[in-house]
Amino acid sequence: GAVVSQHPSWVICKSGTSVKIECRSLDFQATTMFWYRQFPKQSLMLMATSNEGSKATYEQGVEKDKFLINHASLTLSTLTVTSAHPEDSSFYICTLAAPLAYEQYFGPGTRLTVT
Amino acid sequence: AQTVTQSQPEMSVQEAETVTLSCTYDTSENNYYLFWYKQPPSRQMILVIRQEAYKQQNATENRFSVNFQKAAKSFSLKISDSQLGDTAMYFCAFMKPWEYGNKLVFGAGTILRVKS
């Protein structure tokens, strides 16, 4: 399967600042990527679908101005949490969609802590 | 909308024994995919097993097998000869390719603890 990396693996930021999380496909052209959010011991919640070269599609209830997604190349999608608050503290996971394999490849996740 | 239900928040099993995790789903679709994912303490999601709805034969992967009952919309995971390394959170997931952009719909998860 494809290898997906995320950077950073853990980030701590102060309330009111912005933080960018990178998701890279190391060996596969990533036309579509997904961003999920997961709270401790809870399920994954889809935040948005990231399509290369076009605007992301956000799920209902997700603030697009707060969670900025950019997918400018076939290997990189970024999620920027703007004006972060403690309630944004969570585990963020990106996945790469494999069109023909009907499967998604998961990144290792990024733990965000907002103080 | 598709929904996935895992009714067992937590389960425990003795090492070497067998355990079954339950999953039901709701869909009006005929062709779709079902998955079981494992999330160990590292939180890296790992694909355990995948089932295509058009295949009647239940998928198996070594000690992991599923009981897929399409009419009943049930998709349970059986883990045989449980090992300590199987301790993790397990998620059942549904995918309807193309129509929903390959989105995965996850169940709430089941925390499995394997005891020695």
Tab-separated table of C-alpha atoms in Angstrom:
chain	number	residue	atom	x	y	z
A	1	GLY	CA	0.000	0.000	0.000
A	2	ALA	CA	0.856	3.658	-0.199
A	3	VAL	CA	2.965	5.345	2.455
A	4	VAL	CA	1.513	8.483	4.003
A	5	SER	CA	3.431	10.743	6.354
A	6	GLN	CA	2.279	13.573	8.585
A	7	HIS	CA	4.285	16.385	10.083
A	8	PRO	CA	4.503	17.240	12.864
A	9	SER	CA	3.533	14.178	14.862
A	10	TRP	CA	2.817	16.333	17.908
A	11	VAL	CA	2.476	20.073	18.220
A	12	ILE	CA	1.719	22.353	21.134
A	13	CYS	CA	0.588	25.878	20.403
A	14	LYS	CA	-0.824	28.795	22.322
A	15	SER	CA	-4.421	29.821	22.090
A	16	GLY	CA	-5.003	32.304	19.286
A	17	THR	CA	-2.148	31.147	17.102
A	18	SER	CA	-2.342	29.126	13.896
A	19	VAL	CA	-0.757	25.780	13.233
A	20	LYS	CA	-0.180	23.931	9.988
A	21	ILE	CA	-0.224	20.157	9.623
A	22	GLU	CA	1.276	18.544	6.546
A	23	CYS	CA	0.180	15.304	4.951
A	24	ARG	CA	2.446	13.788	2.319
A	25	SER	CA	2.028	10.873	-0.021
A	26	LEU	CA	5.478	9.362	-0.402
A	27	ASP	CA	4.939	6.948	-3.264
A	28	PHE	CA	1.497	7.499	-4.707
A	29	GLN	CA	-0.199	10.304	-6.599
A	30	ALA	CA	-2.751	11.650	-4.184
A	31	THR	CA	-5.629	13.074	-6.166
A	32	THR	CA	-7.892	12.878	-3.155
A	33	MET	CA	-7.061	13.040	0.509
A	34	PHE	CA	-9.291	13.100	3.557
A	35	TRP	CA	-8.862	14.823	6.892
A	36	TYR	CA	-10.295	13.272	10.043
A	37	ARG	CA	-10.440	14.400	13.619
A	38	GLN	CA	-10.438	12.032	16.560
A	39	PHE	CA	-10.972	12.709	20.256
A	40	PRO	CA	-9.582	10.242	22.822
A	41	LYS	CA	-11.340	6.886	22.779
A	42	GLN	CA	-13.769	8.119	20.174
A	43	SER	CA	-14.326	7.460	16.520
A	44	LEU	CA	-12.906	9.284	13.528
A	45	MET	CA	-14.951	12.187	12.279
A	46	LEU	CA	-14.498	13.236	8.669
A	47	MET	CA	-13.748	16.932	8.442
A	48	ALA	CA	-13.153	17.478	4.750
A	49	THR	CA	-12.222	15.991	1.414
A	50	SER	CA	-9.135	17.505	-0.169
A	51	ASN	CA	-8.887	17.402	-3.948
A	52	GLU	CA	-5.701	18.320	-5.773
A	53	GLY	CA	-5.984	21.640	-7.537
A	54	SER	CA	-9.429	22.527	-6.276
A	55	LYS	CA	-11.198	23.715	-3.165
A	56	ALA	CA	-11.756	21.291	-0.357
A	57	THR	CA	-15.217	19.985	0.404
A	58	TYR	CA	-16.105	20.368	4.063
A	59	GLU	CA	-18.498	18.210	6.038
A	60	GLN	CA	-21.498	19.799	7.623
A	61	GLY	CA	-20.644	21.602	10.821
A	62	VAL	CA	-16.939	22.043	10.036
A	63	GLU	CA	-15.853	25.665	9.850
A	64	LYS	CA	-14.013	26.119	6.589
A	65	ASP	CA	-12.510	29.437	7.694
A	66	LYS	CA	-11.078	27.829	10.783
A	67	PHE	CA	-9.738	24.673	9.199
A	68	LEU	CA	-8.019	25.750	5.997
A	69	ILE	CA	-7.105	22.972	3.617
A	70	ASN	CA	-4.723	23.348	0.711
A	71	HIS	CA	-3.946	20.581	-1.761
A	72	ALA	CA	-1.641	22.207	-4.270
A	73	SER	CA	0.224	19.142	-5.470
A	74	LEU	CA	-0.264	15.437	-5.928
A	75	THR	CA	1.921	14.698	-2.930
A	76	LEU	CA	0.962	17.280	-0.328
A	77	SER	CA	-2.164	18.395	1.465
A	78	THR	CA	-2.059	20.789	4.401
A	79	LEU	CA	-4.510	21.544	7.179
A	80	THR	CA	-4.134	24.866	8.953
A	81	VAL	CA	-5.985	25.390	12.198
A	82	THR	CA	-6.436	29.137	12.475
A	83	SER	CA	-6.833	31.002	15.746
A	84	ALA	CA	-6.611	27.752	17.644
A	85	HIS	CA	-8.458	27.302	20.930
A	86	PRO	CA	-8.178	24.576	23.565
A	87	GLU	CA	-11.283	22.864	22.176
A	88	ASP	CA	-9.370	22.325	18.918
A	89	SER	CA	-6.996	20.038	20.777
A	90	SER	CA	-7.410	16.682	19.119
A	91	PHE	CA	-5.774	14.004	16.998
A	92	TYR	CA	-5.840	14.823	13.293
A	93	ILE	CA	-5.461	12.062	10.730
A	94	CYS	CA	-5.107	12.347	6.970
A	95	THR	CA	-5.762	9.544	4.537
A	96	LEU	CA	-4.994	8.967	0.916
A	97	ALA	CA	-7.731	7.566	-1.278
A	98	ALA	CA	-6.751	4.767	-3.635
A	99	PRO	CA	-9.281	5.077	-6.472
A	100	LEU	CA	-9.064	1.576	-7.814
A	101	ALA	CA	-8.362	-0.312	-4.648
A	102	TYR	CA	-11.396	1.024	-2.787
A	103	GLU	CA	-9.206	1.614	0.175
A	104	GLN	CA	-7.713	4.473	2.119
A	105	TYR	CA	-4.157	4.671	3.387
A	106	PHE	CA	-3.750	6.333	6.738
A	107	GLY	CA	-1.150	8.761	7.935
A	108	PRO	CA	0.207	8.279	11.451
A	109	GLY	CA	-1.736	11.247	12.790
A	110	THR	CA	-0.862	14.553	14.433
A	111	ARG	CA	-1.606	15.318	18.030
A	112	LEU	CA	-2.514	18.967	18.540
A	113	THR	CA	-2.528	20.480	21.991
A	114	VAL	CA	-3.676	24.072	22.372
A	115	THR	CA	-2.777	25.717	25.672
B	1	ALA	CA	-27.122	8.382	4.952
B	2	GLN	CA	-25.110	5.363	5.860
B	3	THR	CA	-24.638	4.553	9.536
B	4	VAL	CA	-22.416	2.033	11.256
B	5	THR	CA	-23.163	0.752	14.755
B	6	GLN	CA	-20.777	-0.996	17.099
B	7	SER	CA	-22.717	-1.897	20.199
B	8	GLN	CA	-19.806	-3.096	22.337
B	9	PRO	CA	-17.813	-0.162	23.742
B	10	GLU	CA	-15.330	-2.437	25.490
B	11	MET	CA	-14.497	-6.116	25.508
B	12	SER	CA	-11.863	-8.298	27.053
B	13	VAL	CA	-10.596	-11.765	26.214
B	14	GLN	CA	-8.036	-14.145	27.594
B	15	GLU	CA	-4.926	-14.760	25.580
B	16	ALA	CA	-5.331	-17.662	23.101
B	17	GLU	CA	-9.113	-17.501	23.224
B	18	THR	CA	-11.552	-16.344	20.561
B	19	VAL	CA	-13.515	-13.114	20.583
B	20	THR	CA	-16.140	-11.680	18.260
B	21	LEU	CA	-16.738	-7.975	17.729
B	22	SER	CA	-20.124	-6.909	16.426
B	23	CYS	CA	-20.981	-4.403	13.737
B	24	THR	CA	-24.211	-3.551	12.016
B	25	TYR	CA	-24.795	-0.979	9.330
B	26	ASP	CA	-27.641	0.672	7.558
B	27	THR	CA	-27.667	1.308	3.837
B	28	SER	CA	-29.962	1.071	0.869
B	29	GLU	CA	-27.042	0.396	-1.444
B	30	ASN	CA	-26.307	-2.971	-2.974
B	31	ASN	CA	-22.634	-2.592	-3.797
B	32	TYR	CA	-20.283	-1.357	-1.113
B	33	TYR	CA	-17.236	-2.246	0.941
B	34	LEU	CA	-16.883	-3.006	4.608
B	35	PHE	CA	-13.722	-2.791	6.648
B	36	TRP	CA	-12.337	-3.564	10.061
B	37	TYR	CA	-9.516	-1.303	11.216
B	38	LYS	CA	-7.294	-1.712	14.249
B	39	GLN	CA	-5.955	1.294	16.153
B	40	PRO	CA	-3.309	0.260	18.694
B	41	PRO	CA	-1.985	2.619	21.378
B	42	SER	CA	0.329	4.173	18.770
B	43	ARG	CA	-2.892	5.392	17.098
B	44	GLN	CA	-1.703	4.335	13.624
B	45	MET	CA	-4.730	2.894	11.859
B	46	ILE	CA	-4.165	-0.577	10.443
B	47	LEU	CA	-6.431	-2.330	7.980
B	48	VAL	CA	-7.393	-5.709	9.384
B	49	ILE	CA	-9.776	-7.032	6.794
B	50	ARG	CA	-11.936	-5.895	3.888
B	51	GLN	CA	-15.138	-7.360	2.493
B	52	GLU	CA	-16.743	-6.579	-0.852
B	53	ALA	CA	-20.519	-6.734	-0.548
B	54	TYR	CA	-20.943	-8.544	-3.852
B	55	LYS	CA	-18.833	-11.450	-2.590
B	56	GLN	CA	-20.744	-14.022	-0.594
B	57	GLN	CA	-17.614	-15.650	0.761
B	58	ASN	CA	-16.490	-14.296	4.083
B	59	ALA	CA	-13.065	-12.650	4.063
B	60	THR	CA	-10.281	-14.098	6.191
B	61	GLU	CA	-6.797	-12.903	7.075
B	62	ASN	CA	-4.861	-15.378	9.195
B	63	ARG	CA	-6.438	-15.269	12.668
B	64	PHE	CA	-9.031	-12.698	11.615
B	65	SER	CA	-12.249	-13.598	9.874
B	66	VAL	CA	-15.596	-11.965	9.324
B	67	ASN	CA	-19.170	-13.156	9.357
B	68	PHE	CA	-20.856	-11.072	6.675
B	69	GLN	CA	-24.634	-11.316	6.657
B	70	LYS	CA	-25.759	-8.979	3.889
B	71	ALA	CA	-29.486	-9.356	4.391
B	72	ALA	CA	-29.140	-8.711	8.087
B	73	LYS	CA	-26.604	-5.913	7.450
B	74	SER	CA	-24.233	-7.448	9.916
B	75	PHE	CA	-20.460	-7.614	9.714
B	76	SER	CA	-18.801	-9.159	12.759
B	77	LEU	CA	-15.085	-9.742	13.276
B	78	LYS	CA	-13.772	-12.922	14.858
B	79	ILE	CA	-10.293	-12.967	16.287
B	80	SER	CA	-8.974	-16.452	16.958
B	81	ASP	CA	-6.067	-17.335	19.232
B	82	SER	CA	-6.027	-13.825	20.666
B	83	GLN	CA	-2.624	-12.319	21.320
B	84	LEU	CA	-1.530	-9.507	23.599
B	85	GLY	CA	-0.686	-7.473	20.512
B	86	ASP	CA	-4.337	-7.551	19.487
B	87	THR	CA	-5.111	-5.117	22.297
B	88	ALA	CA	-6.404	-2.051	20.466
B	89	MET	CA	-9.472	-0.118	19.480
B	90	TYR	CA	-11.272	-1.704	16.552
B	91	PHE	CA	-13.396	0.222	14.098
B	92	CYS	CA	-15.912	-1.099	11.635
B	93	ALA	CA	-16.252	1.080	8.538
B	94	PHE	CA	-18.416	1.371	5.428
B	95	MET	CA	-17.487	2.702	2.005
B	96	LYS	CA	-19.634	3.315	-1.033
B	97	PRO	CA	-17.103	3.914	-3.790
B	98	TRP	CA	-17.425	6.815	-6.167
B	99	GLU	CA	-20.853	8.020	-5.174
B	100	TYR	CA	-19.576	9.321	-1.894
B	101	GLY	CA	-16.036	9.944	-3.043
B	102	ASN	CA	-14.649	6.889	-1.296
B	103	LYS	CA	-15.563	8.322	2.086
B	104	LEU	CA	-15.314	6.014	5.031
B	105	VAL	CA	-18.104	5.983	7.591
B	106	PHE	CA	-16.861	4.668	10.910
B	107	GLY	CA	-18.591	3.032	13.819
B	108	ALA	CA	-17.980	4.253	17.351
B	109	GLY	CA	-15.310	1.640	17.955
B	110	THR	CA	-14.744	-1.223	20.383
B	111	ILE	CA	-11.847	-1.254	22.807
B	112	LEU	CA	-10.467	-4.774	23.014
B	113	ARG	CA	-8.182	-5.830	25.847
B	114	VAL	CA	-6.377	-9.135	25.650
B	115	LYS	CA	-5.410	-10.433	29.082
B	116	SER	CA	-2.547	-12.773	29.890
